[in-house]
Amino acid sequence: MTLLESLKGFIQENSLFSRNDKILLGVSGGIDSVVMLDMLLKLKIDIGVAHCNFELRKSDSVKDESFVKKLALDHSLEFHCKSFNTKKYATAHNMSVQEAARVLRYTWFEEVRSGGYDHIAVAHHSNDRIETYLLNMIRGTGIAGYHSLQVKNGFVVRPLLTFSKDQIIEYARSNKLKYRKDLSNDDLKYRRNKVRNEVLPLLAQINPSIEKSILENIDILQETDKIYRGHIDMLQRQIVVKHKNSWRISIAKLVKLDPLKTYLFEFLKEFQFNSSVVDEVANSLSRQSGKKFMSATHSLVKDRDFLIISERTASHQKKPTIITQKLKSIKTPIRMSMRNIKINHFELTESQQCASLDTDKLKYPLRIRKWKRGDFFYPLGMKQKKKLSDFFIDNKISVIEKENIFVVESGSNIAWIIGHRIDDRYKVTKKTKYVYHMELNNGREG
Amino acid sequence: MTLLESLKGFIQENSLFSRNDKILLGVSGGIDSVVMLDMLLKLKIDIGVAHCNFELRKSDSVKDESFVKKLALDHSLEFHCKSFNTKKYATAHNMSVQEAARVLRYTWFEEVRSGGYDHIAVAHHSNDRIETYLLNMIRGTGIAGYHSLQVKNGFVVRPLLTFSKDQIIEYARSNKLKYRKDLSNDDLKYRRNKVRNEVLPLLAQINPSIEKSILENIDILQETDKIYRGHIDMLQRQIVVKHKNSWRISIAKLVKLDPLKTYLFEFLKEFQFNSSVVDEVANSLSRQSGKKFMSATHSLVKDRDFLIISERTASHQKKPTIITQKLKSIKTPIRMSMRNIKINHFELTESQQCASLDTDKLKYPLRIRKWKRGDFFYPLGMKQKKKLSDFFIDNKISVIEKENIFVVESGSNIAWIIGHRIDDRYKVTKKTKYVYHMELNNGREG
């Protein structure tokens, strides 16, 4: 079987995408993404190219960009490109440069995707998977870290995950593909190389089929985690109950759970409590009431029968900002301008910085407020409702970024997750007469 | 804090045992078990010593035994000792020598424990835990393999798990303890040494606190697995339904589960189906009925609405052997003799080869049959009933050994798991007038 045939089989078996889907390819210009592009072209899949310039390697970054641009144009493919000040973003958000690049990349990929693609394809292969697994194991990250890279995660698909690096190199060679050598030499790369060149060969001395063992193990652990997550979610819905502006956890129900601390940790994670505070909360359960615990975003009080969790945000921040139909702009909590446009004067702009909604469907005044746990909406292009928390996970929105996300509310519905996605129910259709157009005045960082 | 104080704290925090418990110590004579013995003596815990002679290292095995015997007698401790033909057992049961030694050790420890101790203490320390974790990771064993050694598992406790090898060496030095050097040099030891001397130092170059990370990770993964197992058990009880002599799985209920293959694997594991057969079963669900699958012990048929699982054992083997009150001995399925003894002529023997039951509480005829899934009993010394499958797990009974376990049934109750444990409801008490004594005529292997 040729590599192309086995790719075709892999795509079908894992229902990665269907023949009519349009796929946005993340292309760095390195061997992996160039091979992915070539293979999907040969399979006659409808594709477009997205390239991120993280501005981390000066002239090399510029050359990579030109190389990918030429590659896309040579094949008459749509080409999307964006530059990021990755270092600045990393510093501002207290992340590593790698993490920042990852957040920026996937956030932007999703932005482009929602403008006209069905999926995002990235070029990770099975050696990436093994190395990521070992790196996570070495860092120590509970079961979630054992996931490594998934075949399919939200809109992101990884068609090359069935191939090894050797197979990819051989494909590039026999198809005479040109690609850019990856010159980055950062800390992650150092650790990754160490795993590749030293750890794996050493482990292979103990178990010659270590790579196969690890890949099998990743599959098993992914399924285990899926079942585990499902179980936790189900219990969380039963036990963490929204009550006006707070959440309540029945202590009587909680103490029946075993292992209690792990359950409690999973329930309180979303409220930003860390494991040492969770331990203290667990130890307080059998003691006198009234003890208070704090996370960055929430407070927790041990009452007689309940743990009561409330947002720490000061009360003035909790109040929504009211937007009447005549208001032209606001400065807090976010700089934004608003216009009402007759449909024949309106032109659709594809940017996450704007929202174009059907005026007649909105209920004025609108309200702007922070998103909160339990919020849901109908993402543009989808017929099912989706919890915002799940939307953020699928779109790789980091914890820090999540904290600063605002929504536009119309009645009790969310019409726009500001800077991310509008709700399908308010989109402009053929029947629309007036478009209510909102636009952010200061672009998002990066 | 001295090591003794921190041991005391560790025992309390983890409720390993209480002050009045009597503990059976597994003592090989090596530094770890000698330190454990010394520490528990100093904490004035009521202890006894058990030593296994696996007859793997000829004169060294003999010297180890003499050393431990002298150590026990010097401290006026009860001393239990047993020799095993480990290699023969391993060959007969198609196990590695290490695995055979483990099964033999824990089976015998449990035998001695149930004769008068509350717990079994073994001397694993935190480096054992880290190494076992890495060895399992290298072998590739799903989440169960990430357990590594548990602080408490059934009757087995590991009081030294809080200490590192260095702390143990330092304790032995400063207390001038004598111990036997471990001279074994088998395959497991080779791999363990490789992990200790090469893998761990290499991983520490990437993460200097690798040992701490791994220990934290083991704790998290143990809890995750506990929740996962609990969830699977709950669903299994709902979905795998006993129906006369077979088990039925509703296909309609099954296909609602996601990830289906993993759930099905967990449900069918007990019936000895391996993962590739489980995959085939899963793929057959949407197809025509009638397909049949085989495991070593069971057959599975895909019916229209159900998967139907039955034992493969030939029908004559399935019939129980009837034991009337007058019968003196039987030869199949197991060689055994029976006597009825007046209580004043009776003397209790502490051996797993015998069962002494209260005659008046038994319902004749008794029946001898293989144990089966769903069986439960009240283990001697316990007030709660326990599934046999759980009893076997707690007592580290291997899959192969499990296949050959018979039970004595009185009415619909299990009175004796032959060769393992009697039921608390039939034990000899002060009120007993006649004792029904059963004794195996050929000892169990080893």
Short mmCIF file of C-alpha atoms in Angstrom, two decimals, chain B residues 40-433:
data_model
loop_
_atom_site.label_atom_id
_atom_site.label_comp_id
_atom_site.label_asym_id
_atom_site.label_seq_id
_atom_site.Cartn_x
_atom_site.Cartn_y
_atom_site.Cartn_z
CA LEU B 40 8.03 -1.07 63.69
CA LEU B 41 9.71 -2.72 66.70
CA LYS B 42 10.76 0.72 67.98
CA LEU B 43 7.19 1.97 67.48
CA LYS B 44 6.12 -1.00 69.66
CA ILE B 45 3.80 -2.42 67.02
CA ASP B 46 2.75 -6.05 67.54
CA ILE B 47 4.51 -7.85 64.70
CA GLY B 48 5.38 -11.28 63.31
CA VAL B 49 7.82 -12.22 60.56
CA ALA B 50 7.18 -14.14 57.34
CA HIS B 51 10.00 -15.21 55.05
CA CYS B 52 9.69 -16.85 51.63
CA ASN B 53 12.42 -19.10 50.34
CA PHE B 54 11.97 -19.12 46.58
CA GLU B 55 14.88 -21.56 46.15
CA LEU B 56 16.28 -19.47 43.35
CA ARG B 57 19.76 -18.80 44.71
CA LYS B 58 20.78 -22.10 46.35
CA SER B 59 23.04 -21.58 49.38
CA ASP B 60 22.33 -17.86 49.43
CA SER B 61 18.62 -18.63 49.78
CA VAL B 62 19.44 -20.87 52.75
CA LYS B 63 21.62 -18.19 54.35
CA ASP B 64 18.90 -15.56 53.86
CA GLU B 65 16.43 -17.83 55.61
CA SER B 66 18.76 -18.48 58.58
CA PHE B 67 19.49 -14.77 58.86
CA VAL B 68 15.82 -13.80 59.02
CA LYS B 69 15.01 -16.65 61.41
CA LYS B 70 17.72 -15.52 63.83
CA LEU B 71 16.56 -11.89 63.53
CA ALA B 72 12.99 -12.92 64.42
CA LEU B 73 14.05 -15.15 67.32
CA ASP B 74 16.47 -12.52 68.69
CA HIS B 75 13.48 -10.23 69.05
CA SER B 76 11.19 -13.07 70.24
CA LEU B 77 8.93 -12.63 67.23
CA GLU B 78 6.70 -15.29 65.68
CA PHE B 79 8.51 -16.63 62.63
CA HIS B 80 6.77 -18.13 59.59
CA CYS B 81 8.73 -19.58 56.73
CA LYS B 82 7.88 -21.42 53.53
CA SER B 83 9.90 -22.81 50.63
CA PHE B 84 8.61 -22.75 47.08
CA ASN B 85 9.66 -24.46 43.91
CA THR B 86 9.26 -21.16 42.11
CA LYS B 87 10.67 -22.23 38.75
CA LYS B 88 8.39 -25.26 38.55
CA TYR B 89 5.37 -23.13 39.46
CA ALA B 90 6.32 -20.52 36.85
CA THR B 91 6.65 -23.15 34.13
CA ALA B 92 3.42 -24.91 35.10
CA HIS B 93 1.48 -21.64 35.03
CA ASN B 94 3.20 -20.04 32.07
CA MET B 95 4.42 -17.08 34.11
CA SER B 96 7.72 -15.31 34.50
CA VAL B 97 9.70 -16.31 37.58
CA GLN B 98 9.10 -12.85 39.07
CA GLU B 99 5.39 -13.13 38.56
CA ALA B 100 5.33 -16.64 40.04
CA ALA B 101 7.30 -15.45 43.08
CA ARG B 102 4.84 -12.59 43.51
CA VAL B 103 1.77 -14.84 43.32
CA LEU B 104 3.30 -17.42 45.66
CA ARG B 105 4.49 -14.79 48.12
CA TYR B 106 1.23 -12.89 48.41
CA THR B 107 -0.93 -16.02 48.41
CA TRP B 108 1.07 -17.49 51.28
CA PHE B 109 1.33 -14.17 53.16
CA GLU B 110 -2.46 -13.96 53.03
CA GLU B 111 -2.76 -17.55 54.26
CA VAL B 112 -0.58 -16.74 57.29
CA ARG B 113 -2.28 -13.40 57.85
CA SER B 114 -5.78 -14.85 57.96
CA GLY B 115 -4.54 -17.20 60.67
CA GLY B 116 -3.99 -14.41 63.16
CA TYR B 117 -2.79 -11.09 61.74
CA ASP B 118 -4.64 -7.95 60.69
CA HIS B 119 -2.34 -6.75 57.93
CA ILE B 120 0.66 -7.69 55.82
CA ALA B 121 3.43 -5.08 55.67
CA VAL B 122 5.94 -5.08 52.82
CA ALA B 123 8.99 -2.83 52.64
CA HIS B 124 8.64 -0.98 49.32
CA HIS B 125 9.96 2.58 49.37
CA SER B 126 9.44 5.59 47.13
CA ASN B 127 12.26 4.66 44.73
CA ASP B 128 10.64 1.25 44.18
CA ARG B 129 7.49 3.13 43.35
CA ILE B 130 9.16 5.43 40.82
CA GLU B 131 11.03 2.54 39.19
CA THR B 132 7.95 0.34 38.97
CA TYR B 133 6.05 3.23 37.42
CA LEU B 134 8.70 3.73 34.76
CA LEU B 135 9.03 -0.01 34.10
CA ASN B 136 5.28 -0.26 33.59
CA MET B 137 5.34 2.81 31.36
CA ILE B 138 8.08 1.23 29.28
CA ARG B 139 6.15 -2.05 29.04
CA GLY B 140 2.98 -0.10 28.12
CA THR B 141 0.07 -1.13 30.30
CA GLY B 142 -2.81 1.38 30.19
CA ILE B 143 -3.71 3.30 33.31
CA ALA B 144 -3.65 0.27 35.63
CA GLY B 145 0.10 0.05 35.08
CA TYR B 146 0.54 3.62 36.22
CA HIS B 147 -0.62 2.67 39.67
CA SER B 148 2.71 1.51 40.72
CA LEU B 149 2.75 0.35 44.33
CA GLN B 150 -0.13 1.46 46.52
CA VAL B 151 0.12 2.61 50.14
CA LYS B 152 -2.68 0.22 51.02
CA ASN B 153 -4.16 -2.51 48.86
CA GLY B 154 -6.53 -4.94 50.53
CA PHE B 155 -4.65 -6.32 53.53
CA VAL B 156 -1.26 -5.27 52.20
CA VAL B 157 0.25 -2.04 53.58
CA ARG B 158 3.50 -0.31 52.62
CA PRO B 159 4.69 1.78 55.58
CA LEU B 160 8.06 2.72 54.01
CA LEU B 161 6.53 4.18 50.86
CA THR B 162 7.10 7.66 52.27
CA PHE B 163 10.89 7.13 52.44
CA SER B 164 13.53 7.20 49.75
CA LYS B 165 16.20 4.54 49.41
CA ASP B 166 18.75 7.07 50.69
CA GLN B 167 16.79 7.61 53.88
CA ILE B 168 16.58 3.85 54.40
CA ILE B 169 20.32 3.40 53.88
CA GLU B 170 21.03 6.24 56.29
CA TYR B 171 18.70 4.72 58.92
CA ALA B 172 20.39 1.30 58.60
CA ARG B 173 23.80 2.95 58.94
CA SER B 174 23.04 5.11 61.94
CA ASN B 175 21.27 2.24 63.72
CA LYS B 176 24.09 -0.18 62.83
CA LEU B 177 21.63 -2.68 61.34
CA LYS B 178 22.89 -5.88 59.77
CA TYR B 179 21.22 -7.10 56.62
CA ARG B 180 21.78 -9.44 53.67
CA LYS B 181 22.87 -8.02 50.34
CA ASP B 182 20.41 -8.85 47.57
CA LEU B 183 22.36 -10.99 45.17
CA SER B 184 19.61 -11.80 42.72
CA ASN B 185 20.53 -10.81 39.23
CA ASP B 186 17.58 -11.66 37.06
CA ASP B 187 16.06 -9.99 34.07
CA LEU B 188 13.74 -7.76 36.08
CA LYS B 189 16.69 -6.64 38.17
CA TYR B 190 18.62 -5.78 35.00
CA ARG B 191 15.78 -3.63 33.74
CA ARG B 192 15.23 -2.08 37.15
CA ASN B 193 18.91 -1.18 37.44
CA LYS B 194 18.84 0.30 33.97
CA VAL B 195 15.90 2.49 34.96
CA ARG B 196 17.61 3.46 38.23
CA ASN B 197 21.07 4.15 36.89
CA GLU B 198 20.42 5.39 33.36
CA VAL B 199 16.80 6.35 32.63
CA LEU B 200 16.14 8.40 35.78
CA PRO B 201 19.39 10.44 35.62
CA LEU B 202 18.68 11.21 31.95
CA LEU B 203 15.12 12.31 32.69
CA ALA B 204 16.46 14.46 35.55
CA GLN B 205 18.50 16.41 32.98
CA ILE B 206 15.18 17.49 31.46
CA ASN B 207 13.26 17.88 34.72
CA PRO B 208 15.48 18.11 37.82
CA SER B 209 12.55 17.28 40.10
CA ILE B 210 11.55 14.23 38.05
CA GLU B 211 11.18 11.99 41.12
CA LYS B 212 8.82 14.39 42.85
CA SER B 213 6.85 14.84 39.60
CA ILE B 214 6.47 11.09 39.15
CA LEU B 215 5.39 10.51 42.75
CA GLU B 216 2.76 13.26 42.46
CA ASN B 217 1.66 11.82 39.17
CA ILE B 218 1.25 8.32 40.63
CA ASP B 219 -1.03 9.73 43.33
CA ILE B 220 -3.17 11.55 40.77
CA LEU B 221 -3.35 8.56 38.42
CA GLN B 222 -4.31 6.20 41.24
CA GLU B 223 -7.25 8.41 42.12
CA THR B 224 -8.20 8.81 38.46
CA ASP B 225 -8.18 5.05 38.03
CA LYS B 226 -10.27 4.55 41.16
CA ILE B 227 -12.95 6.84 39.75
CA TYR B 228 -12.68 5.19 36.33
CA ARG B 229 -13.03 1.67 37.80
CA GLY B 230 -16.00 2.75 39.91
CA HIS B 231 -17.71 4.12 36.83
CA ILE B 232 -17.06 0.96 34.77
CA ASP B 233 -18.26 -1.30 37.62
CA MET B 234 -21.48 0.68 37.96
CA LEU B 235 -22.25 0.46 34.24
CA GLN B 236 -21.24 -3.19 34.10
CA ARG B 237 -23.79 -4.05 36.79
CA GLN B 238 -26.46 -2.23 34.75
CA ILE B 239 -25.56 -3.62 31.35
CA VAL B 240 -24.10 -7.13 31.74
CA VAL B 241 -27.12 -9.04 33.03
CA LYS B 242 -27.03 -12.64 34.27
CA HIS B 243 -29.74 -14.70 32.60
CA LYS B 244 -29.91 -18.37 33.67
CA ASN B 245 -26.52 -19.80 32.65
CA SER B 246 -25.45 -16.94 30.44
CA TRP B 247 -24.87 -13.19 30.52
CA ARG B 248 -26.62 -10.75 28.23
CA ILE B 249 -25.56 -7.35 27.03
CA SER B 250 -28.30 -5.25 25.46
CA ILE B 251 -26.98 -3.99 22.12
CA ALA B 252 -29.31 -0.98 22.27
CA LYS B 253 -27.77 0.08 25.58
CA LEU B 254 -24.26 -0.76 24.48
CA VAL B 255 -24.22 1.36 21.34
CA LYS B 256 -25.12 4.44 23.39
CA LEU B 257 -21.77 4.20 25.16
CA ASP B 258 -18.83 6.24 23.91
CA PRO B 259 -16.03 5.17 23.45
CA LEU B 260 -17.85 1.93 22.76
CA LYS B 261 -14.82 -0.30 22.19
CA THR B 262 -13.24 0.61 25.50
CA TYR B 263 -16.45 0.00 27.43
CA LEU B 264 -16.93 -3.32 25.66
CA PHE B 265 -13.32 -4.27 26.37
CA GLU B 266 -13.80 -3.59 30.07
CA PHE B 267 -17.06 -5.59 30.14
CA LEU B 268 -15.61 -8.59 28.27
CA LYS B 269 -12.22 -8.66 30.02
CA GLU B 270 -13.50 -10.91 32.80
CA PHE B 271 -14.63 -13.41 30.19
CA GLN B 272 -11.06 -13.55 28.84
CA PHE B 273 -11.73 -11.83 25.51
CA ASN B 274 -8.71 -9.91 24.29
CA SER B 275 -8.77 -6.51 22.65
CA SER B 276 -8.57 -7.70 19.04
CA VAL B 277 -11.60 -9.98 19.51
CA VAL B 278 -13.39 -7.12 21.27
CA ASP B 279 -12.74 -4.95 18.21
CA GLU B 280 -14.31 -7.62 16.01
CA VAL B 281 -17.31 -7.90 18.33
CA ALA B 282 -17.75 -4.12 18.23
CA ASN B 283 -17.59 -4.10 14.44
CA SER B 284 -20.20 -6.90 14.26
CA LEU B 285 -22.82 -4.92 16.18
CA SER B 286 -24.42 -3.31 13.16
CA ARG B 287 -24.20 -6.46 11.04
CA GLN B 288 -26.27 -9.61 10.69
CA SER B 289 -26.85 -11.76 13.76
CA GLY B 290 -25.44 -15.16 14.59
CA LYS B 291 -21.72 -14.46 14.55
CA LYS B 292 -19.83 -16.32 17.26
CA PHE B 293 -16.62 -15.35 19.08
CA MET B 294 -14.44 -17.42 21.38
CA SER B 295 -12.18 -16.73 24.33
CA ALA B 296 -10.23 -19.31 26.30
CA THR B 297 -13.13 -19.72 28.68
CA HIS B 298 -16.25 -18.28 27.08
CA SER B 299 -18.17 -17.99 23.85
CA LEU B 300 -20.06 -14.90 22.71
CA VAL B 301 -22.90 -14.87 20.21
CA LYS B 302 -24.28 -11.75 18.56
CA ASP B 303 -28.03 -12.17 18.68
CA ARG B 304 -30.55 -9.65 17.29
CA ASP B 305 -30.87 -7.59 20.48
CA PHE B 306 -28.20 -9.04 22.74
CA LEU B 307 -24.65 -10.21 22.99
CA ILE B 308 -24.98 -13.56 24.76
CA ILE B 309 -21.99 -14.90 26.67
CA SER B 310 -21.73 -18.48 27.92
CA GLU B 311 -19.07 -20.61 29.54
CA ARG B 312 -17.22 -22.90 27.19
CA THR B 313 -16.67 -25.54 29.85
CA ALA B 314 -18.11 -28.89 28.77
CA SER B 315 -21.46 -29.61 30.37
CA HIS B 316 -20.16 -32.50 32.56
CA GLN B 317 -17.65 -30.12 34.08
CA LYS B 318 -20.35 -27.63 34.81
CA LYS B 319 -22.33 -30.03 36.96
CA PRO B 320 -21.49 -29.61 40.63
CA THR B 321 -20.09 -32.53 42.58
CA ILE B 322 -22.58 -33.54 45.29
CA ILE B 323 -21.26 -34.22 48.79
CA THR B 324 -23.61 -36.10 51.09
CA GLN B 325 -23.03 -36.04 54.84
CA LYS B 326 -21.76 -39.65 54.81
CA LEU B 327 -19.21 -39.26 52.02
CA LYS B 328 -15.63 -39.61 53.30
CA SER B 329 -13.64 -38.46 50.29
CA ILE B 330 -13.82 -37.40 46.65
CA LYS B 331 -11.31 -37.53 43.81
CA THR B 332 -12.87 -35.14 41.29
CA PRO B 333 -12.83 -32.30 40.64
CA ILE B 334 -10.34 -32.12 43.49
CA ARG B 335 -8.90 -34.71 45.93
CA MET B 336 -10.38 -34.08 49.32
CA SER B 337 -11.39 -35.93 52.48
CA MET B 338 -14.18 -35.01 54.89
CA ARG B 339 -14.89 -35.87 58.51
CA ASN B 340 -17.46 -34.86 61.08
CA ILE B 341 -15.82 -34.33 64.48
CA LYS B 342 -17.36 -33.75 67.90
CA ILE B 343 -16.16 -30.38 69.19
CA ASN B 344 -14.34 -31.84 72.22
CA HIS B 345 -12.24 -34.04 69.91
CA PHE B 346 -11.45 -31.18 67.58
CA GLU B 347 -8.29 -29.13 67.32
CA LEU B 348 -8.09 -26.14 64.97
CA THR B 349 -5.42 -26.36 62.28
CA GLU B 350 -4.33 -23.13 60.66
CA SER B 351 -3.97 -24.09 57.03
CA GLN B 352 -5.59 -23.05 53.80
CA GLN B 353 -5.62 -26.74 52.88
CA CYS B 354 -8.41 -27.36 55.40
CA ALA B 355 -11.77 -25.91 56.26
CA SER B 356 -13.40 -26.42 59.64
CA LEU B 357 -17.07 -25.52 59.53
CA ASP B 358 -19.97 -25.67 61.96
CA THR B 359 -21.85 -28.84 60.89
CA ASP B 360 -25.22 -27.65 62.17
CA LYS B 361 -25.11 -24.54 60.04
CA LEU B 362 -24.52 -26.46 56.79
CA LYS B 363 -27.25 -27.62 54.43
CA TYR B 364 -26.57 -31.09 53.03
CA PRO B 365 -25.86 -32.25 50.45
CA LEU B 366 -23.06 -29.76 49.83
CA ARG B 367 -21.95 -29.06 46.30
CA ILE B 368 -18.49 -28.46 44.85
CA ARG B 369 -18.32 -26.35 41.71
CA LYS B 370 -16.06 -23.87 39.97
CA TRP B 371 -16.45 -20.29 41.18
CA LYS B 372 -18.31 -18.06 38.79
CA ARG B 373 -18.70 -14.39 38.08
CA GLY B 374 -21.27 -12.83 40.41
CA ASP B 375 -20.38 -15.19 43.31
CA PHE B 376 -19.94 -13.55 46.69
CA PHE B 377 -19.28 -14.65 50.26
CA TYR B 378 -18.59 -13.30 53.75
CA PRO B 379 -14.82 -13.79 54.15
CA LEU B 380 -13.80 -15.16 57.55
CA GLY B 381 -13.39 -12.21 59.92
CA MET B 382 -15.58 -9.85 57.89
CA LYS B 383 -19.14 -8.71 58.42
CA GLN B 384 -19.64 -7.45 54.86
CA LYS B 385 -20.15 -9.62 51.86
CA LYS B 386 -17.53 -9.53 49.17
CA LYS B 387 -17.56 -10.45 45.50
CA LEU B 388 -15.18 -13.34 44.81
CA SER B 389 -13.74 -11.36 41.92
CA ASP B 390 -12.79 -8.59 44.37
CA PHE B 391 -11.44 -11.09 46.87
CA PHE B 392 -9.17 -12.50 44.16
CA ILE B 393 -7.94 -9.04 43.23
CA ASP B 394 -7.20 -8.13 46.86
CA ASN B 395 -5.35 -11.39 47.29
CA LYS B 396 -3.39 -11.04 44.04
CA ILE B 397 -4.75 -14.27 42.63
CA SER B 398 -3.55 -14.51 39.05
CA VAL B 399 -5.88 -14.99 36.09
CA ILE B 400 -4.61 -18.52 35.59
CA GLU B 401 -4.96 -19.50 39.21
CA LYS B 402 -8.46 -18.01 39.28
CA GLU B 403 -9.57 -20.37 36.54
CA ASN B 404 -9.01 -23.39 38.77
CA ILE B 405 -10.69 -22.27 41.92
CA PHE B 406 -13.54 -24.37 43.29
CA VAL B 407 -16.02 -23.51 46.00
CA VAL B 408 -18.08 -25.51 48.48
CA GLU B 409 -21.71 -24.51 48.34
CA SER B 410 -24.20 -24.97 51.18
CA GLY B 411 -27.72 -24.20 49.97
CA SER B 412 -27.15 -21.08 47.89
CA ASN B 413 -24.24 -19.84 50.01
CA ILE B 414 -20.55 -20.33 49.50
CA ALA B 415 -19.06 -21.94 52.61
CA TRP B 416 -15.46 -22.30 51.47
CA ILE B 417 -13.35 -20.97 48.65
CA ILE B 418 -11.33 -24.15 48.47
CA GLY B 419 -7.72 -23.56 49.38
CA HIS B 420 -8.32 -19.90 50.22
CA ARG B 421 -10.85 -18.79 52.82
CA ILE B 422 -13.95 -20.02 54.62
CA ASP B 423 -17.14 -18.01 54.96
CA ASP B 424 -17.62 -16.22 58.28
CA ARG B 425 -21.17 -17.55 58.61
CA TYR B 426 -19.95 -21.17 58.91
CA LYS B 427 -16.98 -20.69 61.21
CA VAL B 428 -16.56 -22.67 64.41
CA THR B 429 -17.80 -20.70 67.42
CA LYS B 430 -18.26 -21.37 71.15
CA LYS B 431 -21.72 -22.71 70.35
CA THR B 432 -20.46 -25.27 67.80
CA LYS B 433 -21.21 -28.92 68.70
#
